[in-house]
mmCIF file of C-alpha atoms in Angstrom:
data_model
loop_
_atom_site.group_PDB
_atom_site.id
_atom_site.type_symbol
_atom_site.label_atom_id
_atom_site.label_comp_id
_atom_site.label_asym_id
_atom_site.label_seq_id
_atom_site.Cartn_x
_atom_site.Cartn_y
_atom_site.Cartn_z
ATOM 1 C CA UNK T 171 8.751 11.618 -33.454
ATOM 2 C CA UNK T 172 8.485 13.596 -30.125
ATOM 3 C CA UNK T 173 10.092 11.713 -27.271
ATOM 4 C CA UNK T 174 8.869 13.134 -23.771
ATOM 5 C CA UNK T 175 10.059 12.267 -20.284
ATOM 6 C CA UNK T 176 8.013 12.213 -17.026
ATOM 7 C CA UNK T 177 10.107 13.062 -13.882
ATOM 8 C CA UNK T 178 9.353 10.922 -10.550
ATOM 9 C CA UNK T 179 10.416 12.612 -7.506
ATOM 10 C CA UNK T 180 10.549 11.504 -3.819
ATOM 11 C CA UNK T 181 12.596 12.875 -0.877
ATOM 12 C CA UNK T 182 15.646 10.986 -2.039
ATOM 13 C CA UNK T 183 15.868 10.747 -5.941
ATOM 14 C CA UNK T 184 14.579 12.102 -9.128
ATOM 15 C CA UNK T 185 14.147 9.654 -11.938
ATOM 16 C CA UNK T 186 13.176 10.345 -15.585
ATOM 17 C CA UNK T 187 11.356 7.495 -17.621
ATOM 18 C CA UNK T 188 11.632 7.826 -21.575
ATOM 19 C CA UNK T 189 8.534 6.975 -23.210
ATOM 20 C CA UNK T 190 9.624 5.223 -26.358
ATOM 21 C CA UNK T 191 9.642 1.807 -27.959
ATOM 22 C CA UNK T 192 10.603 -0.443 -24.810
ATOM 23 C CA UNK T 193 13.477 1.905 -23.883
ATOM 24 C CA UNK T 194 14.038 3.253 -20.461
ATOM 25 C CA UNK T 195 16.634 5.916 -19.666
ATOM 26 C CA UNK T 196 17.633 8.583 -16.960
ATOM 27 C CA UNK T 197 17.381 12.215 -18.069
ATOM 28 C CA UNK T 198 17.629 14.185 -14.773
ATOM 29 C CA UNK T 199 21.094 14.096 -13.424
ATOM 30 C CA UNK T 200 20.637 16.376 -10.449
ATOM 31 C CA UNK T 201 18.161 18.623 -8.892
ATOM 32 C CA UNK T 202 18.854 21.417 -6.180
ATOM 33 C CA UNK T 203 16.642 23.453 -4.261
ATOM 34 C CA UNK T 204 18.084 26.921 -4.714
ATOM 35 C CA UNK T 205 17.944 29.591 -1.780
ATOM 36 C CA UNK T 206 17.362 32.040 -4.689
ATOM 37 C CA UNK T 207 15.192 32.039 -7.986
ATOM 38 C CA UNK T 208 17.559 31.854 -10.695
ATOM 39 C CA UNK T 209 16.896 34.828 -13.210
ATOM 40 C CA UNK T 210 20.064 34.515 -15.331
ATOM 41 C CA UNK T 211 23.297 32.312 -15.389
ATOM 42 C CA UNK T 212 26.245 31.755 -17.247
ATOM 43 C CA UNK T 213 28.935 29.193 -17.293
ATOM 44 C CA UNK T 214 32.178 30.813 -15.964
ATOM 45 C CA UNK T 215 34.589 28.970 -18.178
ATOM 46 C CA UNK T 216 37.093 28.471 -15.491
ATOM 47 C CA UNK T 217 36.192 25.124 -14.128
ATOM 48 C CA UNK T 218 34.031 22.401 -16.276
ATOM 49 C CA UNK T 219 30.763 22.474 -14.166
ATOM 50 C CA UNK T 220 30.928 25.873 -12.561
ATOM 51 C CA UNK T 221 28.119 28.062 -12.721
ATOM 52 C CA UNK T 222 27.514 31.908 -12.093
ATOM 53 C CA UNK T 223 23.518 32.514 -11.080
ATOM 54 C CA UNK T 224 22.058 35.624 -10.516
ATOM 55 C CA UNK T 225 18.326 36.077 -8.648
ATOM 56 C CA UNK T 226 16.613 38.787 -7.475
ATOM 57 C CA UNK T 227 18.548 39.716 -4.374
ATOM 58 C CA UNK T 228 21.467 37.210 -4.645
ATOM 59 C CA UNK T 229 24.587 36.449 -6.823
ATOM 60 C CA UNK T 230 26.178 32.996 -6.439
ATOM 61 C CA UNK T 231 28.901 30.808 -7.807
ATOM 62 C CA UNK T 232 28.354 27.140 -7.704
ATOM 63 C CA UNK T 233 30.007 23.934 -8.549
ATOM 64 C CA UNK T 234 27.900 21.157 -9.942
ATOM 65 C CA UNK T 235 29.217 17.692 -8.842
ATOM 66 C CA UNK T 236 27.947 15.984 -11.922
ATOM 67 C CA UNK T 237 30.324 14.157 -14.185
ATOM 68 C CA UNK T 238 29.285 13.149 -17.486
ATOM 69 C CA UNK T 239 30.628 10.448 -19.664
ATOM 70 C CA UNK T 240 29.122 10.365 -22.999
ATOM 71 C CA UNK T 241 27.373 7.209 -23.753
ATOM 72 C CA UNK T 242 26.358 6.740 -20.368
ATOM 73 C CA UNK T 243 22.567 5.760 -19.802
ATOM 74 C CA UNK T 244 22.534 7.487 -16.160
ATOM 75 C CA UNK T 245 24.357 9.429 -13.809
ATOM 76 C CA UNK T 246 23.817 9.558 -10.033
ATOM 77 C CA UNK T 247 21.166 11.693 -8.567
ATOM 78 C CA UNK T 248 22.399 14.270 -6.202
ATOM 79 C CA UNK T 249 20.755 16.073 -3.256
ATOM 80 C CA UNK T 250 20.885 19.601 -2.968
ATOM 81 C CA UNK T 251 23.219 19.407 -0.018
ATOM 82 C CA UNK T 252 25.910 18.361 -2.569
ATOM 83 C CA UNK T 253 25.599 21.544 -4.640
ATOM 84 C CA UNK T 254 29.134 23.224 -3.640
ATOM 85 C CA UNK T 255 28.344 27.170 -3.239
ATOM 86 C CA UNK T 256 31.879 28.684 -3.879
ATOM 87 C CA UNK T 257 30.926 32.197 -3.019
ATOM 88 C CA UNK T 258 28.134 34.705 -3.054
ATOM 89 C CA UNK T 259 26.778 38.046 -2.443
ATOM 90 C CA UNK T 260 23.479 40.092 -1.940
ATOM 91 C CA UNK T 261 22.298 42.615 -4.264
ATOM 92 C CA UNK T 262 19.242 44.884 -4.121
ATOM 93 C CA UNK T 263 18.532 45.151 -8.037
ATOM 94 C CA UNK T 264 16.839 42.559 -10.252
ATOM 95 C CA UNK T 265 19.300 41.164 -12.688
ATOM 96 C CA UNK T 266 18.761 41.566 -16.639
ATOM 97 C CA UNK T 267 21.990 40.106 -17.881
ATOM 98 C CA UNK T 268 25.079 38.355 -16.359
ATOM 99 C CA UNK T 269 28.503 37.467 -17.909
ATOM 100 C CA UNK T 270 32.142 36.780 -16.752
ATOM 101 C CA UNK T 271 34.702 39.335 -17.519
ATOM 102 C CA UNK T 272 37.547 37.822 -18.689
ATOM 103 C CA UNK T 273 41.559 38.558 -18.230
ATOM 104 C CA UNK T 274 41.448 39.661 -14.607
ATOM 105 C CA UNK T 275 43.341 37.512 -11.692
ATOM 106 C CA UNK T 276 40.281 37.725 -9.886
ATOM 107 C CA UNK T 277 37.065 36.073 -10.731
ATOM 108 C CA UNK T 278 34.817 39.055 -12.075
ATOM 109 C CA UNK T 279 31.365 39.482 -13.298
ATOM 110 C CA UNK T 280 29.199 42.208 -14.707
ATOM 111 C CA UNK T 281 25.551 42.184 -14.065
ATOM 112 C CA UNK T 282 22.977 44.638 -15.437
ATOM 113 C CA UNK T 283 19.812 45.651 -13.924
ATOM 114 C CA UNK T 284 16.307 45.728 -14.999
ATOM 115 C CA UNK T 285 15.486 49.056 -13.828
ATOM 116 C CA UNK T 286 18.356 51.242 -15.101
ATOM 117 C CA UNK T 287 21.270 51.540 -17.243
ATOM 118 C CA UNK T 288 23.465 50.811 -14.315
ATOM 119 C CA UNK T 289 26.027 47.762 -14.480
ATOM 120 C CA UNK T 290 27.344 46.225 -11.157
ATOM 121 C CA UNK T 291 30.877 44.697 -11.259
ATOM 122 C CA UNK T 292 31.331 41.713 -8.722
ATOM 123 C CA UNK T 293 34.829 40.353 -7.806
ATOM 124 C CA UNK T 294 36.097 37.212 -5.846
ATOM 125 C CA UNK T 295 39.755 36.315 -4.773
ATOM 126 C CA UNK T 296 40.983 33.469 -2.534
ATOM 127 C CA UNK T 297 41.516 36.009 0.018
ATOM 128 C CA UNK T 298 37.587 36.757 0.207
ATOM 129 C CA UNK T 299 36.666 33.268 1.201
ATOM 130 C CA UNK T 300 33.145 32.560 0.288
ATOM 131 C CA UNK T 301 32.286 36.220 -0.217
ATOM 132 C CA UNK T 302 31.406 37.604 -3.592
ATOM 133 C CA UNK T 303 32.200 41.269 -3.296
ATOM 134 C CA UNK T 304 30.441 44.165 -5.294
ATOM 135 C CA UNK T 305 33.501 46.112 -6.594
ATOM 136 C CA UNK T 306 31.431 49.060 -8.111
ATOM 137 C CA UNK T 307 29.004 50.043 -10.543
ATOM 138 C CA UNK T 308 28.939 51.738 -14.030
ATOM 139 C CA UNK T 309 26.275 53.526 -15.997
ATOM 140 C CA UNK T 310 26.213 52.495 -19.695
ATOM 141 C CA UNK T 311 23.106 55.063 -20.272
ATOM 142 C CA UNK T 312 19.505 55.530 -19.111
ATOM 143 C CA UNK T 313 18.167 52.367 -20.429
ATOM 144 C CA UNK T 314 18.708 48.851 -19.167
ATOM 145 C CA UNK T 315 21.326 46.995 -21.131
ATOM 146 C CA UNK T 316 22.297 43.621 -22.043
ATOM 147 C CA UNK T 317 25.777 42.257 -21.767
ATOM 148 C CA UNK T 318 28.312 40.377 -23.656
ATOM 149 C CA UNK T 319 31.930 39.398 -23.265
ATOM 150 C CA UNK T 320 34.573 37.415 -25.206
ATOM 151 C CA UNK T 321 37.454 35.304 -24.117
ATOM 152 C CA UNK T 322 39.441 36.733 -26.960
ATOM 153 C CA UNK T 323 38.888 40.234 -25.722
ATOM 154 C CA UNK T 324 40.077 40.270 -22.126
ATOM 155 C CA UNK T 325 39.003 43.141 -19.916
ATOM 156 C CA UNK T 326 36.141 44.418 -22.107
ATOM 157 C CA UNK T 327 32.327 44.279 -21.420
ATOM 158 C CA UNK T 328 29.825 45.268 -24.155
ATOM 159 C CA UNK T 329 26.509 46.850 -22.921
ATOM 160 C CA UNK T 330 23.589 47.319 -25.566
ATOM 161 C CA UNK T 331 20.250 49.075 -24.680
ATOM 162 C CA UNK T 332 19.060 48.996 -28.481
ATOM 163 C CA UNK T 333 20.241 47.995 -32.029
ATOM 164 C CA UNK T 334 22.054 51.533 -32.386
ATOM 165 C CA UNK T 335 23.373 52.280 -28.906
ATOM 166 C CA UNK T 336 26.297 49.723 -27.719
ATOM 167 C CA UNK T 337 28.890 50.840 -25.181
ATOM 168 C CA UNK T 338 32.482 49.228 -24.704
ATOM 169 C CA UNK T 339 33.398 49.187 -20.994
ATOM 170 C CA UNK T 340 37.204 48.832 -20.831
ATOM 171 C CA UNK T 341 37.882 47.178 -17.393
ATOM 172 C CA UNK T 342 41.578 47.767 -17.551
ATOM 173 C CA UNK T 343 41.346 51.770 -18.153
ATOM 174 C CA UNK T 344 41.368 53.932 -15.260
ATOM 175 C CA UNK T 345 37.613 54.408 -13.661
ATOM 176 C CA UNK T 346 36.628 51.699 -16.377
ATOM 177 C CA UNK T 347 36.494 54.130 -19.413
ATOM 178 C CA UNK T 348 33.364 54.039 -21.382
ATOM 179 C CA UNK T 349 33.653 54.219 -25.181
ATOM 180 C CA UNK T 350 30.329 54.315 -26.900
ATOM 181 C CA UNK T 351 29.931 52.663 -30.190
ATOM 182 C CA UNK T 352 27.225 54.862 -31.075
ATOM 183 C CA UNK T 353 26.361 53.725 -34.372
ATOM 184 C CA UNK T 354 23.512 56.155 -35.343
ATOM 185 C CA UNK T 355 23.872 59.469 -33.032
ATOM 186 C CA UNK T 356 20.357 60.324 -33.846
ATOM 187 C CA UNK T 357 18.826 57.462 -31.986
ATOM 188 C CA UNK T 358 20.837 57.760 -28.578
ATOM 189 C CA UNK T 359 18.065 59.585 -26.859
ATOM 190 C CA UNK T 360 15.450 56.973 -27.875
ATOM 191 C CA UNK T 361 14.258 54.524 -25.389
ATOM 192 C CA UNK T 362 15.127 50.832 -25.715
ATOM 193 C CA UNK T 363 13.166 49.294 -28.703
ATOM 194 C CA UNK T 364 12.524 45.973 -26.817
ATOM 195 C CA UNK T 365 16.063 44.348 -27.101
ATOM 196 C CA UNK T 366 15.662 40.548 -26.342
ATOM 197 C CA UNK T 367 19.179 39.249 -27.115
ATOM 198 C CA UNK T 368 22.900 40.654 -27.405
ATOM 199 C CA UNK T 369 25.926 38.659 -27.901
ATOM 200 C CA UNK T 370 29.316 38.239 -29.633
ATOM 201 C CA UNK T 371 29.089 36.064 -32.844
ATOM 202 C CA UNK T 372 33.114 35.827 -32.619
ATOM 203 C CA UNK T 373 35.609 38.146 -31.209
ATOM 204 C CA UNK T 374 34.727 41.214 -32.972
ATOM 205 C CA UNK T 375 31.359 40.994 -34.420
ATOM 206 C CA UNK T 376 28.302 41.724 -32.059
ATOM 207 C CA UNK T 377 24.710 40.866 -32.493
ATOM 208 C CA UNK T 378 21.568 41.910 -31.161
ATOM 209 C CA UNK T 379 17.877 41.167 -31.803
ATOM 210 C CA UNK T 380 14.940 43.266 -30.940
ATOM 211 C CA UNK T 381 11.128 42.589 -30.359
ATOM 212 C CA UNK T 382 10.284 43.711 -33.913
ATOM 213 C CA UNK T 383 12.557 40.843 -35.223
ATOM 214 C CA UNK T 384 15.346 43.161 -36.333
ATOM 215 C CA UNK T 385 18.903 41.874 -36.312
ATOM 216 C CA UNK T 386 21.744 44.267 -35.828
ATOM 217 C CA UNK T 387 25.301 43.307 -36.540
ATOM 218 C CA UNK T 388 28.119 45.381 -35.352
ATOM 219 C CA UNK T 389 32.055 45.053 -36.273
ATOM 220 C CA UNK T 390 33.914 46.627 -33.608
ATOM 221 C CA UNK T 391 37.019 46.717 -35.872
ATOM 222 C CA UNK T 392 35.507 49.071 -38.374
ATOM 223 C CA UNK T 393 32.705 51.059 -36.477
ATOM 224 C CA UNK T 394 30.197 52.911 -38.646
ATOM 225 C CA UNK T 395 26.352 52.415 -38.575
ATOM 226 C CA UNK T 396 24.897 49.325 -37.654
ATOM 227 C CA UNK T 397 23.958 46.520 -40.387
ATOM 228 C CA UNK T 398 20.274 46.171 -39.407
ATOM 229 C CA UNK T 399 18.143 43.261 -41.255
ATOM 230 C CA UNK T 400 14.504 42.093 -40.739
ATOM 231 C CA UNK T 401 14.403 38.322 -40.195
ATOM 232 C CA UNK T 402 11.988 36.985 -42.591
ATOM 233 C CA UNK T 403 9.683 33.958 -41.960
ATOM 234 C CA UNK T 404 9.195 31.348 -44.616
ATOM 235 C CA UNK T 405 6.847 32.602 -47.474
ATOM 236 C CA UNK T 406 8.493 36.184 -47.119
ATOM 237 C CA UNK T 407 6.468 37.377 -44.111
ATOM 238 C CA UNK T 408 8.075 39.558 -41.492
ATOM 239 C CA UNK T 409 8.785 38.030 -37.988
ATOM 240 C CA UNK T 410 5.328 39.278 -36.477
ATOM 241 C CA UNK T 411 3.717 39.554 -33.897
ATOM 242 C CA UNK T 412 7.021 39.948 -31.864
ATOM 243 C CA UNK T 413 10.147 38.260 -30.916
ATOM 244 C CA UNK T 414 10.019 36.772 -27.127
ATOM 245 C CA UNK T 415 13.319 35.236 -27.013
ATOM 246 C CA UNK T 416 16.434 34.980 -29.282
ATOM 247 C CA UNK T 417 19.688 33.561 -29.089
ATOM 248 C CA UNK T 418 22.839 32.889 -31.239
ATOM 249 C CA UNK T 419 25.790 30.619 -31.418
ATOM 250 C CA UNK T 420 28.732 31.595 -34.084
ATOM 251 C CA UNK T 421 26.738 32.498 -37.157
ATOM 252 C CA UNK T 422 23.503 30.807 -36.306
ATOM 253 C CA UNK T 423 20.603 32.990 -34.588
ATOM 254 C CA UNK T 424 17.532 31.445 -33.266
ATOM 255 C CA UNK T 425 14.301 33.368 -32.228
ATOM 256 C CA UNK T 426 10.782 32.397 -30.814
ATOM 257 C CA UNK T 427 7.909 34.567 -31.687
ATOM 258 C CA UNK T 428 4.555 35.117 -29.655
ATOM 259 C CA UNK T 429 2.738 33.042 -31.985
ATOM 260 C CA UNK T 430 5.039 29.948 -31.548
ATOM 261 C CA UNK T 431 7.195 30.200 -34.555
ATOM 262 C CA UNK T 432 10.637 28.817 -33.805
ATOM 263 C CA UNK T 433 13.329 29.867 -36.608
ATOM 264 C CA UNK T 434 17.252 29.451 -37.155
ATOM 265 C CA UNK T 435 18.943 31.960 -39.524
ATOM 266 C CA UNK T 436 22.318 32.110 -40.684
ATOM 267 C CA UNK T 437 23.753 35.884 -40.230
ATOM 268 C CA UNK T 438 25.504 35.528 -43.626
ATOM 269 C CA UNK T 439 22.242 34.472 -45.522
ATOM 270 C CA UNK T 440 19.101 36.074 -44.096
ATOM 271 C CA UNK T 441 16.878 35.734 -46.903
ATOM 272 C CA UNK T 442 15.038 33.034 -45.312
ATOM 273 C CA UNK T 443 15.256 30.661 -42.247
ATOM 274 C CA UNK T 444 17.695 27.899 -42.420
ATOM 275 C CA UNK T 445 15.158 26.003 -40.295
ATOM 276 C CA UNK T 446 11.972 26.576 -38.737
ATOM 277 C CA UNK T 447 8.738 25.158 -37.205
ATOM 278 C CA UNK T 448 5.447 26.112 -35.535
ATOM 279 C CA UNK T 449 6.170 24.373 -32.109
ATOM 280 C CA UNK T 450 3.791 26.236 -29.777
ATOM 281 C CA UNK T 451 0.217 26.725 -30.827
ATOM 282 C CA UNK T 452 -1.802 29.747 -29.385
ATOM 283 C CA UNK T 453 -0.393 33.099 -28.135
ATOM 284 C CA UNK T 454 2.786 33.186 -25.850
ATOM 285 C CA UNK T 455 3.342 36.068 -23.571
ATOM 286 C CA UNK T 456 6.540 38.502 -23.355
ATOM 287 C CA UNK T 457 8.937 37.535 -20.650
ATOM 288 C CA UNK T 458 7.822 34.014 -20.253
ATOM 289 C CA UNK T 459 10.027 32.245 -22.919
ATOM 290 C CA UNK T 460 13.541 30.691 -22.713
ATOM 291 C CA UNK T 461 15.596 29.666 -25.797
ATOM 292 C CA UNK T 462 19.369 28.442 -26.133
ATOM 293 C CA UNK T 463 21.560 27.000 -28.772
ATOM 294 C CA UNK T 464 24.055 24.039 -28.115
ATOM 295 C CA UNK T 465 27.191 23.464 -29.564
ATOM 296 C CA UNK T 466 25.673 20.245 -30.806
ATOM 297 C CA UNK T 467 23.255 22.357 -33.093
ATOM 298 C CA UNK T 468 20.358 21.401 -31.108
ATOM 299 C CA UNK T 469 17.988 24.178 -29.962
ATOM 300 C CA UNK T 470 16.345 24.374 -26.541
ATOM 301 C CA UNK T 471 13.207 26.146 -25.964
ATOM 302 C CA UNK T 472 10.750 26.785 -23.123
ATOM 303 C CA UNK T 473 7.519 28.661 -23.993
ATOM 304 C CA UNK T 474 6.532 29.773 -20.499
ATOM 305 C CA UNK T 475 3.064 28.535 -20.587
ATOM 306 C CA UNK T 476 4.231 25.092 -19.416
ATOM 307 C CA UNK T 477 7.151 23.760 -17.211
ATOM 308 C CA UNK T 478 8.784 21.950 -19.927
ATOM 309 C CA UNK T 479 12.233 22.351 -21.888
ATOM 310 C CA UNK T 480 11.790 21.122 -25.657
ATOM 311 C CA UNK T 481 14.715 19.972 -27.628
ATOM 312 C CA UNK T 482 14.807 20.452 -31.268
ATOM 313 C CA UNK T 483 17.282 19.023 -33.999
ATOM 314 C CA UNK T 484 17.882 21.056 -37.024
ATOM 315 C CA UNK T 485 18.341 18.622 -39.973
ATOM 316 C CA UNK T 486 20.950 19.298 -42.637
ATOM 317 C CA UNK T 487 22.337 22.685 -41.595
ATOM 318 C CA UNK T 488 24.858 24.038 -44.001
ATOM 319 C CA UNK T 489 28.614 23.941 -43.327
ATOM 320 C CA UNK T 490 30.090 27.275 -42.250
ATOM 321 C CA UNK T 491 32.447 26.956 -45.360
ATOM 322 C CA UNK T 492 29.548 26.714 -47.851
ATOM 323 C CA UNK T 493 26.837 29.248 -48.931
ATOM 324 C CA UNK T 494 24.254 26.464 -49.557
ATOM 325 C CA UNK T 495 21.180 26.655 -47.351
ATOM 326 C CA UNK T 496 17.863 24.548 -47.233
ATOM 327 C CA UNK T 497 14.753 26.402 -47.598
ATOM 328 C CA UNK T 498 12.470 23.763 -46.741
ATOM 329 C CA UNK T 499 14.326 22.284 -43.613
ATOM 330 C CA UNK T 500 12.070 22.025 -40.547
ATOM 331 C CA UNK T 501 13.202 21.862 -37.046
ATOM 332 C CA UNK T 502 12.458 18.301 -35.385
ATOM 333 C CA UNK T 503 11.218 18.074 -31.779
ATOM 334 C CA UNK T 504 13.229 15.219 -30.339
ATOM 335 C CA UNK T 505 13.063 15.527 -26.561
ATOM 336 C CA UNK T 506 11.282 17.131 -23.613
ATOM 337 C CA UNK T 507 12.515 17.531 -20.035
ATOM 338 C CA UNK T 508 9.391 17.504 -17.867
ATOM 339 C CA UNK T 509 11.308 17.546 -14.524
ATOM 340 C CA UNK T 510 9.822 21.076 -13.641
ATOM 341 C CA UNK T 511 6.308 19.938 -13.998
ATOM 342 C CA UNK T 512 6.409 18.890 -10.203
ATOM 343 C CA UNK T 513 7.015 22.393 -9.106
ATOM 344 C CA UNK T 514 4.090 23.681 -11.378
ATOM 345 C CA UNK T 515 6.063 26.846 -12.244
ATOM 346 C CA UNK T 516 7.473 28.080 -15.612
ATOM 347 C CA UNK T 517 11.222 27.634 -16.379
ATOM 348 C CA UNK T 518 12.940 31.058 -15.793
ATOM 349 C CA UNK T 519 16.310 30.332 -17.409
ATOM 350 C CA UNK T 520 18.266 27.538 -19.433
ATOM 351 C CA UNK T 521 21.866 27.201 -20.531
ATOM 352 C CA UNK T 522 23.406 24.047 -22.331
ATOM 353 C CA UNK T 523 27.057 23.093 -21.354
ATOM 354 C CA UNK T 524 29.368 24.685 -23.885
ATOM 355 C CA UNK T 525 31.190 21.509 -24.647
ATOM 356 C CA UNK T 526 29.274 18.428 -22.763
ATOM 357 C CA UNK T 527 25.857 17.074 -23.475
ATOM 358 C CA UNK T 528 24.572 18.632 -20.298
ATOM 359 C CA UNK T 529 21.701 21.138 -19.749
ATOM 360 C CA UNK T 530 21.153 23.349 -16.911
ATOM 361 C CA UNK T 531 17.405 24.774 -16.286
ATOM 362 C CA UNK T 532 15.716 26.541 -13.395
ATOM 363 C CA UNK T 533 12.251 27.446 -12.597
ATOM 364 C CA UNK T 534 10.296 29.935 -10.313
ATOM 365 C CA UNK T 535 10.046 27.700 -7.654
ATOM 366 C CA UNK T 536 13.900 27.961 -7.180
ATOM 367 C CA UNK T 537 14.665 24.235 -8.563
ATOM 368 C CA UNK T 538 17.730 24.013 -10.622
ATOM 369 C CA UNK T 539 17.958 20.817 -12.685
ATOM 370 C CA UNK T 540 21.137 19.415 -14.330
ATOM 371 C CA UNK T 541 20.049 16.952 -17.014
ATOM 372 C CA UNK T 542 21.222 15.246 -20.161
ATOM 373 C CA UNK T 543 18.749 14.699 -23.149
ATOM 374 C CA UNK T 544 18.067 10.837 -23.447
ATOM 375 C CA UNK T 545 17.740 11.287 -27.227
ATOM 376 C CA UNK T 546 21.011 10.386 -29.073
#
């Protein structure tokens, strides 16, 4: 039962109407016209509604004035002037990946580039006012890298250019020492094999997914070669033709393929998907899909062929303490955010809040939306 929304906008407000059985609800809580086109963003985890946003030529830290109370039907709609830009800086490089570096007295970010293996380090302190300073840059290899950090590993940034090439950047060491976890030395000279996702599953285990549907897991405590698995579709077929987007949260990995297949896997039981659906008919194109997992278990996806963000509810996912999986489980579409349809541009990035029922999404026109799914 797919529930959709239609955003109605004028100069002063944005409303969203829930199309259902005589039900009306608000979906868009705030909409902002950004001075940059957001390419990557992350919650800073310093304040509840604080975001770091990187565009083609800027990096900004902003505070959303949205306060969500669970169960409320709607919240105030904010003008873009109410968006509090805490600090910012200009960059001449397009960002590929962005993460906060934990453990520093200063607010610190690492940003990788789309055209090289360089990682830019940005810092901000109270003495800097509204200026986000570029502290320096590091090289994590020849190929562009994706970044990950973890709160339980302060001072470290992990950079991956392929399933086999991961670098630990120690921010506390002199000159930010680089310790490469080269899991297969024969592959170090190879170019990136289309890495689409890289993150921590927990404080010590890293996961990466490439365009061929291979999942690599790496335990930083033991080192050694990577554990490589081919993620399988229902029926035993490999995840083809290619993976456009992937995301993970704890032990769950989600991926979206170029033929519109959306699937969830448990990294401990990879013989078949936990849940799946054919959500987008037709062929999707590389670089145009967004995917995110929320702490609620919902999956958020945007195909790139439309300006909507779709929410899927995975039924009956197994408990982390059990090995039972549901081979026939299907992802259920429950909500669509259509607020970006007025700009007629694709969604470029999206991020559910780590604790609250709030989602932030942005499009190629520079519109940043903060919204809460009307579906309960």
